[in-house]
mmJSON file of the N, C-alpha and C atoms, coordinates in Angstrom:
{"data_MODEL":{"atom_site":{
"group_PDB":["ATOM","ATOM","ATOM","ATOM","ATOM","ATOM","ATOM","ATOM","ATOM","ATOM","ATOM","ATOM","ATOM","ATOM","ATOM","ATOM","ATOM","ATOM","ATOM","ATOM","ATOM","ATOM","ATOM","ATOM","ATOM","ATOM","ATOM","ATOM","ATOM","ATOM","ATOM","ATOM","ATOM","ATOM","ATOM","ATOM","ATOM","ATOM","ATOM","ATOM","ATOM","ATOM","ATOM","ATOM","ATOM","ATOM","ATOM","ATOM","ATOM","ATOM","ATOM","ATOM","ATOM","ATOM","ATOM","ATOM","ATOM","ATOM","ATOM","ATOM","ATOM","ATOM","ATOM","ATOM","ATOM","ATOM","ATOM","ATOM","ATOM","ATOM","ATOM","ATOM","ATOM","ATOM","ATOM","ATOM","ATOM","ATOM","ATOM","ATOM","ATOM","ATOM","ATOM","ATOM","ATOM","ATOM","ATOM","ATOM","ATOM","ATOM","ATOM","ATOM","ATOM","ATOM","ATOM","ATOM","ATOM","ATOM","ATOM","ATOM","ATOM","ATOM","ATOM","ATOM","ATOM","ATOM","ATOM","ATOM","ATOM","ATOM","ATOM","ATOM","ATOM","ATOM","ATOM","ATOM","ATOM","ATOM","ATOM","ATOM","ATOM","ATOM","ATOM","ATOM","ATOM","ATOM","ATOM","ATOM","ATOM","ATOM","ATOM","ATOM","ATOM","ATOM","ATOM","ATOM","ATOM","ATOM","ATOM","ATOM","ATOM","ATOM","ATOM","ATOM","ATOM","ATOM","ATOM","ATOM","ATOM","ATOM","ATOM","ATOM","ATOM","ATOM","ATOM","ATOM","ATOM","ATOM","ATOM","ATOM","ATOM","ATOM","ATOM","ATOM","ATOM","ATOM","ATOM","ATOM","ATOM","ATOM","ATOM","ATOM","ATOM","ATOM","ATOM","ATOM","ATOM","ATOM","ATOM","ATOM","ATOM","ATOM","ATOM"],
"id":[1,2,3,4,5,6,7,8,9,10,11,12,13,14,15,16,17,18,19,20,21,22,23,24,25,26,27,28,29,30,31,32,33,34,35,36,37,38,39,40,41,42,43,44,45,46,47,48,49,50,51,52,53,54,55,56,57,58,59,60,61,62,63,64,65,66,67,68,69,70,71,72,73,74,75,76,77,78,79,80,81,82,83,84,85,86,87,88,89,90,91,92,93,94,95,96,97,98,99,100,101,102,103,104,105,106,107,108,109,110,111,112,113,114,115,116,117,118,119,120,121,122,123,124,125,126,127,128,129,130,131,132,133,134,135,136,137,138,139,140,141,142,143,144,145,146,147,148,149,150,151,152,153,154,155,156,157,158,159,160,161,162,163,164,165,166,167,168,169,170,171,172,173,174,175,176,177,178,179,180,181,182,183],
"type_symbol":["N","C","C","N","C","C","N","C","C","N","C","C","N","C","C","N","C","C","N","C","C","N","C","C","N","C","C","N","C","C","N","C","C","N","C","C","N","C","C","N","C","C","N","C","C","N","C","C","N","C","C","N","C","C","N","C","C","N","C","C","N","C","C","N","C","C","N","C","C","N","C","C","N","C","C","N","C","C","N","C","C","N","C","C","N","C","C","N","C","C","N","C","C","N","C","C","N","C","C","N","C","C","N","C","C","N","C","C","N","C","C","N","C","C","N","C","C","N","C","C","N","C","C","N","C","C","N","C","C","N","C","C","N","C","C","N","C","C","N","C","C","N","C","C","N","C","C","N","C","C","N","C","C","N","C","C","N","C","C","N","C","C","N","C","C","N","C","C","N","C","C","N","C","C","N","C","C","N","C","C","N","C","C"],
"label_atom_id":["N","CA","C","N","CA","C","N","CA","C","N","CA","C","N","CA","C","N","CA","C","N","CA","C","N","CA","C","N","CA","C","N","CA","C","N","CA","C","N","CA","C","N","CA","C","N","CA","C","N","CA","C","N","CA","C","N","CA","C","N","CA","C","N","CA","C","N","CA","C","N","CA","C","N","CA","C","N","CA","C","N","CA","C","N","CA","C","N","CA","C","N","CA","C","N","CA","C","N","CA","C","N","CA","C","N","CA","C","N","CA","C","N","CA","C","N","CA","C","N","CA","C","N","CA","C","N","CA","C","N","CA","C","N","CA","C","N","CA","C","N","CA","C","N","CA","C","N","CA","C","N","CA","C","N","CA","C","N","CA","C","N","CA","C","N","CA","C","N","CA","C","N","CA","C","N","CA","C","N","CA","C","N","CA","C","N","CA","C","N","CA","C","N","CA","C","N","CA","C","N","CA","C","N","CA","C","N","CA","C","N","CA","C"],
"label_alt_id":[null,null,null,null,null,null,null,null,null,null,null,null,null,null,null,null,null,null,null,null,null,null,null,null,null,null,null,null,null,null,null,null,null,null,null,null,null,null,null,null,null,null,null,null,null,null,null,null,null,null,null,null,null,null,null,null,null,null,null,null,null,null,null,null,null,null,null,null,null,null,null,null,null,null,null,null,null,null,null,null,null,null,null,null,null,null,null,null,null,null,null,null,null,null,null,null,null,null,null,null,null,null,null,null,null,null,null,null,null,null,null,null,null,null,null,null,null,null,null,null,null,null,null,null,null,null,null,null,null,null,null,null,null,null,null,null,null,null,null,null,null,null,null,null,null,null,null,null,null,null,null,null,null,null,null,null,null,null,null,null,null,null,null,null,null,null,null,null,null,null,null,null,null,null,null,null,null,null,null,null,null,null,null],
"label_comp_id":["MET","MET","MET","VAL","VAL","VAL","ASP","ASP","ASP","TYR","TYR","TYR","LYS","LYS","LYS","LYS","LYS","LYS","MET","MET","MET","TYR","TYR","TYR","LEU","LEU","LEU","THR","THR","THR","LEU","LEU","LEU","PHE","PHE","PHE","ASN","ASN","ASN","ALA","ALA","ALA","THR","THR","THR","GLU","GLU","GLU","ASP","ASP","ASP","ALA","ALA","ALA","ILE","ILE","ILE","ASN","ASN","ASN","ALA","ALA","ALA","LEU","LEU","LEU","GLU","GLU","GLU","ASN","ASN","ASN","VAL","VAL","VAL","ARG","ARG","ARG","GLN","GLN","GLN","ALA","ALA","ALA","LEU","LEU","LEU","ILE","ILE","ILE","GLN","GLN","GLN","ALA","ALA","ALA","GLN","GLN","GLN","ARG","ARG","ARG","GLU","GLU","GLU","CYS","CYS","CYS","GLU","GLU","GLU","GLU","GLU","GLU","LEU","LEU","LEU","TYR","TYR","TYR","VAL","VAL","VAL","SER","SER","SER","ALA","ALA","ALA","PRO","PRO","PRO","ALA","ALA","ALA","GLN","GLN","GLN","ASP","ASP","ASP","GLU","GLU","GLU","GLU","GLU","GLU","SER","SER","SER","GLU","GLU","GLU","SER","SER","SER","GLY","GLY","GLY","GLU","GLU","GLU","LEU","LEU","LEU","THR","THR","THR","VAL","VAL","VAL","LEU","LEU","LEU","SER","SER","SER","ALA","ALA","ALA","THR","THR","THR"],
"label_asym_id":["A","A","A","A","A","A","A","A","A","A","A","A","A","A","A","A","A","A","A","A","A","A","A","A","A","A","A","A","A","A","A","A","A","A","A","A","A","A","A","A","A","A","A","A","A","A","A","A","A","A","A","A","A","A","A","A","A","A","A","A","A","A","A","A","A","A","A","A","A","A","A","A","A","A","A","A","A","A","A","A","A","A","A","A","A","A","A","A","A","A","A","A","A","A","A","A","A","A","A","A","A","A","A","A","A","A","A","A","A","A","A","A","A","A","A","A","A","A","A","A","A","A","A","A","A","A","A","A","A","A","A","A","A","A","A","A","A","A","A","A","A","A","A","A","A","A","A","A","A","A","A","A","A","A","A","A","A","A","A","A","A","A","A","A","A","A","A","A","A","A","A","A","A","A","A","A","A","A","A","A","A","A","A"],
"label_entity_id":["1","1","1","1","1","1","1","1","1","1","1","1","1","1","1","1","1","1","1","1","1","1","1","1","1","1","1","1","1","1","1","1","1","1","1","1","1","1","1","1","1","1","1","1","1","1","1","1","1","1","1","1","1","1","1","1","1","1","1","1","1","1","1","1","1","1","1","1","1","1","1","1","1","1","1","1","1","1","1","1","1","1","1","1","1","1","1","1","1","1","1","1","1","1","1","1","1","1","1","1","1","1","1","1","1","1","1","1","1","1","1","1","1","1","1","1","1","1","1","1","1","1","1","1","1","1","1","1","1","1","1","1","1","1","1","1","1","1","1","1","1","1","1","1","1","1","1","1","1","1","1","1","1","1","1","1","1","1","1","1","1","1","1","1","1","1","1","1","1","1","1","1","1","1","1","1","1","1","1","1","1","1","1"],
"label_seq_id":[1,1,1,2,2,2,3,3,3,4,4,4,5,5,5,6,6,6,7,7,7,8,8,8,9,9,9,10,10,10,11,11,11,12,12,12,13,13,13,14,14,14,15,15,15,16,16,16,17,17,17,18,18,18,19,19,19,20,20,20,21,21,21,22,22,22,23,23,23,24,24,24,25,25,25,26,26,26,27,27,27,28,28,28,29,29,29,30,30,30,31,31,31,32,32,32,33,33,33,34,34,34,35,35,35,36,36,36,37,37,37,38,38,38,39,39,39,40,40,40,41,41,41,42,42,42,43,43,43,44,44,44,45,45,45,46,46,46,47,47,47,48,48,48,49,49,49,50,50,50,51,51,51,52,52,52,53,53,53,54,54,54,55,55,55,56,56,56,57,57,57,58,58,58,59,59,59,60,60,60,61,61,61],
"pdbx_PDB_ins_code":[null,null,null,null,null,null,null,null,null,null,null,null,null,null,null,null,null,null,null,null,null,null,null,null,null,null,null,null,null,null,null,null,null,null,null,null,null,null,null,null,null,null,null,null,null,null,null,null,null,null,null,null,null,null,null,null,null,null,null,null,null,null,null,null,null,null,null,null,null,null,null,null,null,null,null,null,null,null,null,null,null,null,null,null,null,null,null,null,null,null,null,null,null,null,null,null,null,null,null,null,null,null,null,null,null,null,null,null,null,null,null,null,null,null,null,null,null,null,null,null,null,null,null,null,null,null,null,null,null,null,null,null,null,null,null,null,null,null,null,null,null,null,null,null,null,null,null,null,null,null,null,null,null,null,null,null,null,null,null,null,null,null,null,null,null,null,null,null,null,null,null,null,null,null,null,null,null,null,null,null,null,null,null],
"Cartn_x":[162.922,162.74,163.217,163.802,164.209,162.85,163.182,162.607,162.52,162.023,162.505,161.913,160.743,159.903,161.245,161.197,162.026,163.53,163.861,165.138,165.186,164.142,163.224,163.578,162.535,162.074,163.493,164.33,165.729,166.127,167.004,167.504,166.675,165.522,164.699,164.462,164.747,164.288,165.87,167.315,168.712,168.597,168.172,168.469,167.342,166.34,165.488,166.331,166.957,167.48,168.651,169.57,170.563,170.449,169.477,169.162,168.603,167.87,167.4,168.653,169.565,170.938,171.634,171.514,172.15,171.569,170.337,169.069,169.981,170.125,170.199,171.634,172.3,174.22,173.974,173.706,173.496,172.545,171.487,170.855,171.697,172.41,173.25,174.619,175.091,175.961,175.633,174.305,173.539,173.5,172.905,172.82,174.205,175.408,176.793,177.224,176.864,177.122,176.177,175.027,174.065,174.727,175.428,176.263,176.791,177.998,179.151,178.916,177.796,177.581,177.267,176.49,175.85,176.958,177.726,179.202,180.005,180.121,181.1,180.343,178.991,178.156,178.126,177.855,178.044,178.944,180.492,181.369,182.046,182.107,183.099,184.164,184.378,185.48,187.004,188.03,189.212,190.167,191.383,192.477,192.415,192.799,193.206,194.29,194.948,196.135,195.813,196.329,196.024,196.587,196.231,197.031,198.319,198.585,200.221,200.741,200.291,201.104,201.268,200.437,200.459,199.155,199.276,198.059,197.168,195.787,194.775,193.967,193.459,192.562,191.436,190.106,189.143,188.374,187.274,186.5,185.504,184.487,183.084,182.535,182.97,182.505,182.255],
"Cartn_y":[140.619,141.499,140.129,140.75,140.336,139.724,138.016,137.481,137.766,138.555,139.339,138.154,137.432,136.616,135.395,134.911,133.3,133.967,134.971,135.346,135.243,135.999,136.058,134.535,133.795,132.345,131.572,131.468,130.859,131.024,132.604,132.672,132.554,132.988,132.433,131.185,130.117,128.803,128.026,128.959,128.504,129.121,129.795,130.547,129.42,129.121,127.757,126.545,126.421,125.233,124.979,126.223,126.725,126.639,127.234,127.331,126.015,125.186,123.847,122.864,122.968,122.494,122.703,123.972,124.463,124.21,123.676,123.577,121.758,121.303,119.914,119.628,120.399,120.502,120.809,121.775,122.435,121.556,120.256,119.447,118.367,117.742,116.938,117.277,118.304,118.934,118.913,119.24,119.597,117.902,116.969,115.613,115.039,115.406,114.693,115.044,116.288,117.124,116.373,116.121,115.182,114.126,112.888,111.6,111.777,112.926,113.087,113.214,113.884,114.221,113.118,112.401,111.196,110.588,110.241,109.223,109.727,111.047,111.485,111.328,111.404,111.435,109.76,108.959,107.788,106.962,107.289,106.91,106.776,105.267,105.264,106.18,106.667,107.47,106.918,107.535,107.251,108.279,107.613,108.464,109.678,110.945,112.107,112.544,113.158,114.028,115.536,116.183,117.382,118.351,119.737,120.652,120.712,120.626,121.001,119.422,118.434,116.952,115.815,116.553,115.869,114.867,113.791,112.523,112.837,113.092,113.214,111.977,111.877,110.798,110.645,110.741,111.288,109.901,110.189,109.763,109.629,108.817,108.744,109.235,109.431,109.88,110.827],
"Cartn_z":[69.155,70.402,71.585,72.51,73.754,74.643,74.596,75.812,77.086,77.927,79.418,80.111,79.794,80.4,80.816,79.348,79.443,79.981,79.928,80.845,81.961,82.669,84.041,84.59,83.932,84.597,84.765,84.03,83.677,84.809,85.23,86.622,87.311,87.527,88.493,89.015,88.231,88.266,88.438,88.333,88.651,90.205,90.044,91.98,92.503,92.172,93.027,93.144,92.141,92.322,92.979,93.305,93.689,95.265,95.814,96.797,97.881,96.718,97.512,97.675,96.311,96.472,98.028,98.082,99.4,100.814,100.325,101.652,102.19,101.096,100.95,101.638,101.272,102.052,103.359,103.704,104.987,106.21,105.587,106.333,106.629,105.363,105.717,106.85,106.802,107.73,108.954,109.237,110.448,111.002,109.705,110.603,110.648,110.045,110.513,111.86,111.803,113.434,114.066,114.33,114.975,115.605,114.549,114.738,115.133,115.258,115.636,117.125,117.476,119.122,119.584,119.027,119.681,119.845,119.14,119.068,120.368,120.396,121.361,122.753,122.909,124.198,124.367,123.726,123.877,123.976,123.501,123.998,125.352,125.562,126.988,127.167,128.137,128.686,128.356,127.743,127.752,127.781,127.717,127.917,126.788,126.816,125.789,126.48,125.036,125.255,125.333,125.977,126.018,125.399,125.265,124.398,124.66,125.652,126.365,125.659,125.681,125.263,126.575,127.917,128.681,128.632,129.4,129.108,130.531,129.573,130.854,130.651,132.016,132.203,132.652,131.486,131.869,132.775,133.71,134.637,134.512,134.725,134.629,136.371,137.226,138.601,138.619],
"occupancy":[1.0,1.0,1.0,1.0,1.0,1.0,1.0,1.0,1.0,1.0,1.0,1.0,1.0,1.0,1.0,1.0,1.0,1.0,1.0,1.0,1.0,1.0,1.0,1.0,1.0,1.0,1.0,1.0,1.0,1.0,1.0,1.0,1.0,1.0,1.0,1.0,1.0,1.0,1.0,1.0,1.0,1.0,1.0,1.0,1.0,1.0,1.0,1.0,1.0,1.0,1.0,1.0,1.0,1.0,1.0,1.0,1.0,1.0,1.0,1.0,1.0,1.0,1.0,1.0,1.0,1.0,1.0,1.0,1.0,1.0,1.0,1.0,1.0,1.0,1.0,1.0,1.0,1.0,1.0,1.0,1.0,1.0,1.0,1.0,1.0,1.0,1.0,1.0,1.0,1.0,1.0,1.0,1.0,1.0,1.0,1.0,1.0,1.0,1.0,1.0,1.0,1.0,1.0,1.0,1.0,1.0,1.0,1.0,1.0,1.0,1.0,1.0,1.0,1.0,1.0,1.0,1.0,1.0,1.0,1.0,1.0,1.0,1.0,1.0,1.0,1.0,1.0,1.0,1.0,1.0,1.0,1.0,1.0,1.0,1.0,1.0,1.0,1.0,1.0,1.0,1.0,1.0,1.0,1.0,1.0,1.0,1.0,1.0,1.0,1.0,1.0,1.0,1.0,1.0,1.0,1.0,1.0,1.0,1.0,1.0,1.0,1.0,1.0,1.0,1.0,1.0,1.0,1.0,1.0,1.0,1.0,1.0,1.0,1.0,1.0,1.0,1.0,1.0,1.0,1.0,1.0,1.0,1.0],
"B_iso_or_equiv":[0.0,0.0,0.0,0.0,0.0,0.0,0.0,0.0,0.0,0.0,0.0,0.0,0.0,0.0,0.0,0.0,0.0,0.0,0.0,0.0,0.0,0.0,0.0,0.0,0.0,0.0,0.0,0.0,0.0,0.0,0.0,0.0,0.0,0.0,0.0,0.0,0.0,0.0,0.0,0.0,0.0,0.0,0.0,0.0,0.0,0.0,0.0,0.0,0.0,0.0,0.0,0.0,0.0,0.0,0.0,0.0,0.0,0.0,0.0,0.0,0.0,0.0,0.0,0.0,0.0,0.0,0.0,0.0,0.0,0.0,0.0,0.0,0.0,0.0,0.0,0.0,0.0,0.0,0.0,0.0,0.0,0.0,0.0,0.0,0.0,0.0,0.0,0.0,0.0,0.0,0.0,0.0,0.0,0.0,0.0,0.0,0.0,0.0,0.0,0.0,0.0,0.0,0.0,0.0,0.0,0.0,0.0,0.0,0.0,0.0,0.0,0.0,0.0,0.0,0.0,0.0,0.0,0.0,0.0,0.0,0.0,0.0,0.0,0.0,0.0,0.0,0.0,0.0,0.0,0.0,0.0,0.0,0.0,0.0,0.0,0.0,0.0,0.0,0.0,0.0,0.0,0.0,0.0,0.0,0.0,0.0,0.0,0.0,0.0,0.0,0.0,0.0,0.0,0.0,0.0,0.0,0.0,0.0,0.0,0.0,0.0,0.0,0.0,0.0,0.0,0.0,0.0,0.0,0.0,0.0,0.0,0.0,0.0,0.0,0.0,0.0,0.0,0.0,0.0,0.0,0.0,0.0,0.0],
"pdbx_formal_charge":[null,null,null,null,null,null,null,null,null,null,null,null,null,null,null,null,null,null,null,null,null,null,null,null,null,null,null,null,null,null,null,null,null,null,null,null,null,null,null,null,null,null,null,null,null,null,null,null,null,null,null,null,null,null,null,null,null,null,null,null,null,null,null,null,null,null,null,null,null,null,null,null,null,null,null,null,null,null,null,null,null,null,null,null,null,null,null,null,null,null,null,null,null,null,null,null,null,null,null,null,null,null,null,null,null,null,null,null,null,null,null,null,null,null,null,null,null,null,null,null,null,null,null,null,null,null,null,null,null,null,null,null,null,null,null,null,null,null,null,null,null,null,null,null,null,null,null,null,null,null,null,null,null,null,null,null,null,null,null,null,null,null,null,null,null,null,null,null,null,null,null,null,null,null,null,null,null,null,null,null,null,null,null],
"auth_seq_id":[1,1,1,2,2,2,3,3,3,4,4,4,5,5,5,6,6,6,7,7,7,8,8,8,9,9,9,10,10,10,11,11,11,12,12,12,13,13,13,14,14,14,15,15,15,16,16,16,17,17,17,18,18,18,19,19,19,20,20,20,21,21,21,22,22,22,23,23,23,24,24,24,25,25,25,26,26,26,27,27,27,28,28,28,29,29,29,30,30,30,31,31,31,32,32,32,33,33,33,34,34,34,35,35,35,36,36,36,37,37,37,38,38,38,39,39,39,40,40,40,41,41,41,42,42,42,43,43,43,44,44,44,45,45,45,46,46,46,47,47,47,48,48,48,49,49,49,50,50,50,51,51,51,52,52,52,53,53,53,54,54,54,55,55,55,56,56,56,57,57,57,58,58,58,59,59,59,60,60,60,61,61,61],
"auth_comp_id":["MET","MET","MET","VAL","VAL","VAL","ASP","ASP","ASP","TYR","TYR","TYR","LYS","LYS","LYS","LYS","LYS","LYS","MET","MET","MET","TYR","TYR","TYR","LEU","LEU","LEU","THR","THR","THR","LEU","LEU","LEU","PHE","PHE","PHE","ASN","ASN","ASN","ALA","ALA","ALA","THR","THR","THR","GLU","GLU","GLU","ASP","ASP","ASP","ALA","ALA","ALA","ILE","ILE","ILE","ASN","ASN","ASN","ALA","ALA","ALA","LEU","LEU","LEU","GLU","GLU","GLU","ASN","ASN","ASN","VAL","VAL","VAL","ARG","ARG","ARG","GLN","GLN","GLN","ALA","ALA","ALA","LEU","LEU","LEU","ILE","ILE","ILE","GLN","GLN","GLN","ALA","ALA","ALA","GLN","GLN","GLN","ARG","ARG","ARG","GLU","GLU","GLU","CYS","CYS","CYS","GLU","GLU","GLU","GLU","GLU","GLU","LEU","LEU","LEU","TYR","TYR","TYR","VAL","VAL","VAL","SER","SER","SER","ALA","ALA","ALA","PRO","PRO","PRO","ALA","ALA","ALA","GLN","GLN","GLN","ASP","ASP","ASP","GLU","GLU","GLU","GLU","GLU","GLU","SER","SER","SER","GLU","GLU","GLU","SER","SER","SER","GLY","GLY","GLY","GLU","GLU","GLU","LEU","LEU","LEU","THR","THR","THR","VAL","VAL","VAL","LEU","LEU","LEU","SER","SER","SER","ALA","ALA","ALA","THR","THR","THR"],
"auth_asym_id":["A","A","A","A","A","A","A","A","A","A","A","A","A","A","A","A","A","A","A","A","A","A","A","A","A","A","A","A","A","A","A","A","A","A","A","A","A","A","A","A","A","A","A","A","A","A","A","A","A","A","A","A","A","A","A","A","A","A","A","A","A","A","A","A","A","A","A","A","A","A","A","A","A","A","A","A","A","A","A","A","A","A","A","A","A","A","A","A","A","A","A","A","A","A","A","A","A","A","A","A","A","A","A","A","A","A","A","A","A","A","A","A","A","A","A","A","A","A","A","A","A","A","A","A","A","A","A","A","A","A","A","A","A","A","A","A","A","A","A","A","A","A","A","A","A","A","A","A","A","A","A","A","A","A","A","A","A","A","A","A","A","A","A","A","A","A","A","A","A","A","A","A","A","A","A","A","A","A","A","A","A","A","A"],
"auth_atom_id":["N","CA","C","N","CA","C","N","CA","C","N","CA","C","N","CA","C","N","CA","C","N","CA","C","N","CA","C","N","CA","C","N","CA","C","N","CA","C","N","CA","C","N","CA","C","N","CA","C","N","CA","C","N","CA","C","N","CA","C","N","CA","C","N","CA","C","N","CA","C","N","CA","C","N","CA","C","N","CA","C","N","CA","C","N","CA","C","N","CA","C","N","CA","C","N","CA","C","N","CA","C","N","CA","C","N","CA","C","N","CA","C","N","CA","C","N","CA","C","N","CA","C","N","CA","C","N","CA","C","N","CA","C","N","CA","C","N","CA","C","N","CA","C","N","CA","C","N","CA","C","N","CA","C","N","CA","C","N","CA","C","N","CA","C","N","CA","C","N","CA","C","N","CA","C","N","CA","C","N","CA","C","N","CA","C","N","CA","C","N","CA","C","N","CA","C","N","CA","C","N","CA","C","N","CA","C","N","CA","C","N","CA","C"],
"pdbx_PDB_model_num":[1,1,1,1,1,1,1,1,1,1,1,1,1,1,1,1,1,1,1,1,1,1,1,1,1,1,1,1,1,1,1,1,1,1,1,1,1,1,1,1,1,1,1,1,1,1,1,1,1,1,1,1,1,1,1,1,1,1,1,1,1,1,1,1,1,1,1,1,1,1,1,1,1,1,1,1,1,1,1,1,1,1,1,1,1,1,1,1,1,1,1,1,1,1,1,1,1,1,1,1,1,1,1,1,1,1,1,1,1,1,1,1,1,1,1,1,1,1,1,1,1,1,1,1,1,1,1,1,1,1,1,1,1,1,1,1,1,1,1,1,1,1,1,1,1,1,1,1,1,1,1,1,1,1,1,1,1,1,1,1,1,1,1,1,1,1,1,1,1,1,1,1,1,1,1,1,1,1,1,1,1,1,1]
}}}
């Protein structure tokens, strides 16, 4: 006889594990984004090259 309870629990547990793993990845990406934003905000103004290739000087005034 097929053990449907065992099959269900196996699939359910694997699904929960996958959801938890994805949530951990999501949180790691959010943390990395926050760290990058903080680095960007706290960095001193510096010269940047615009998309057109021209040099643009950013000022903090």
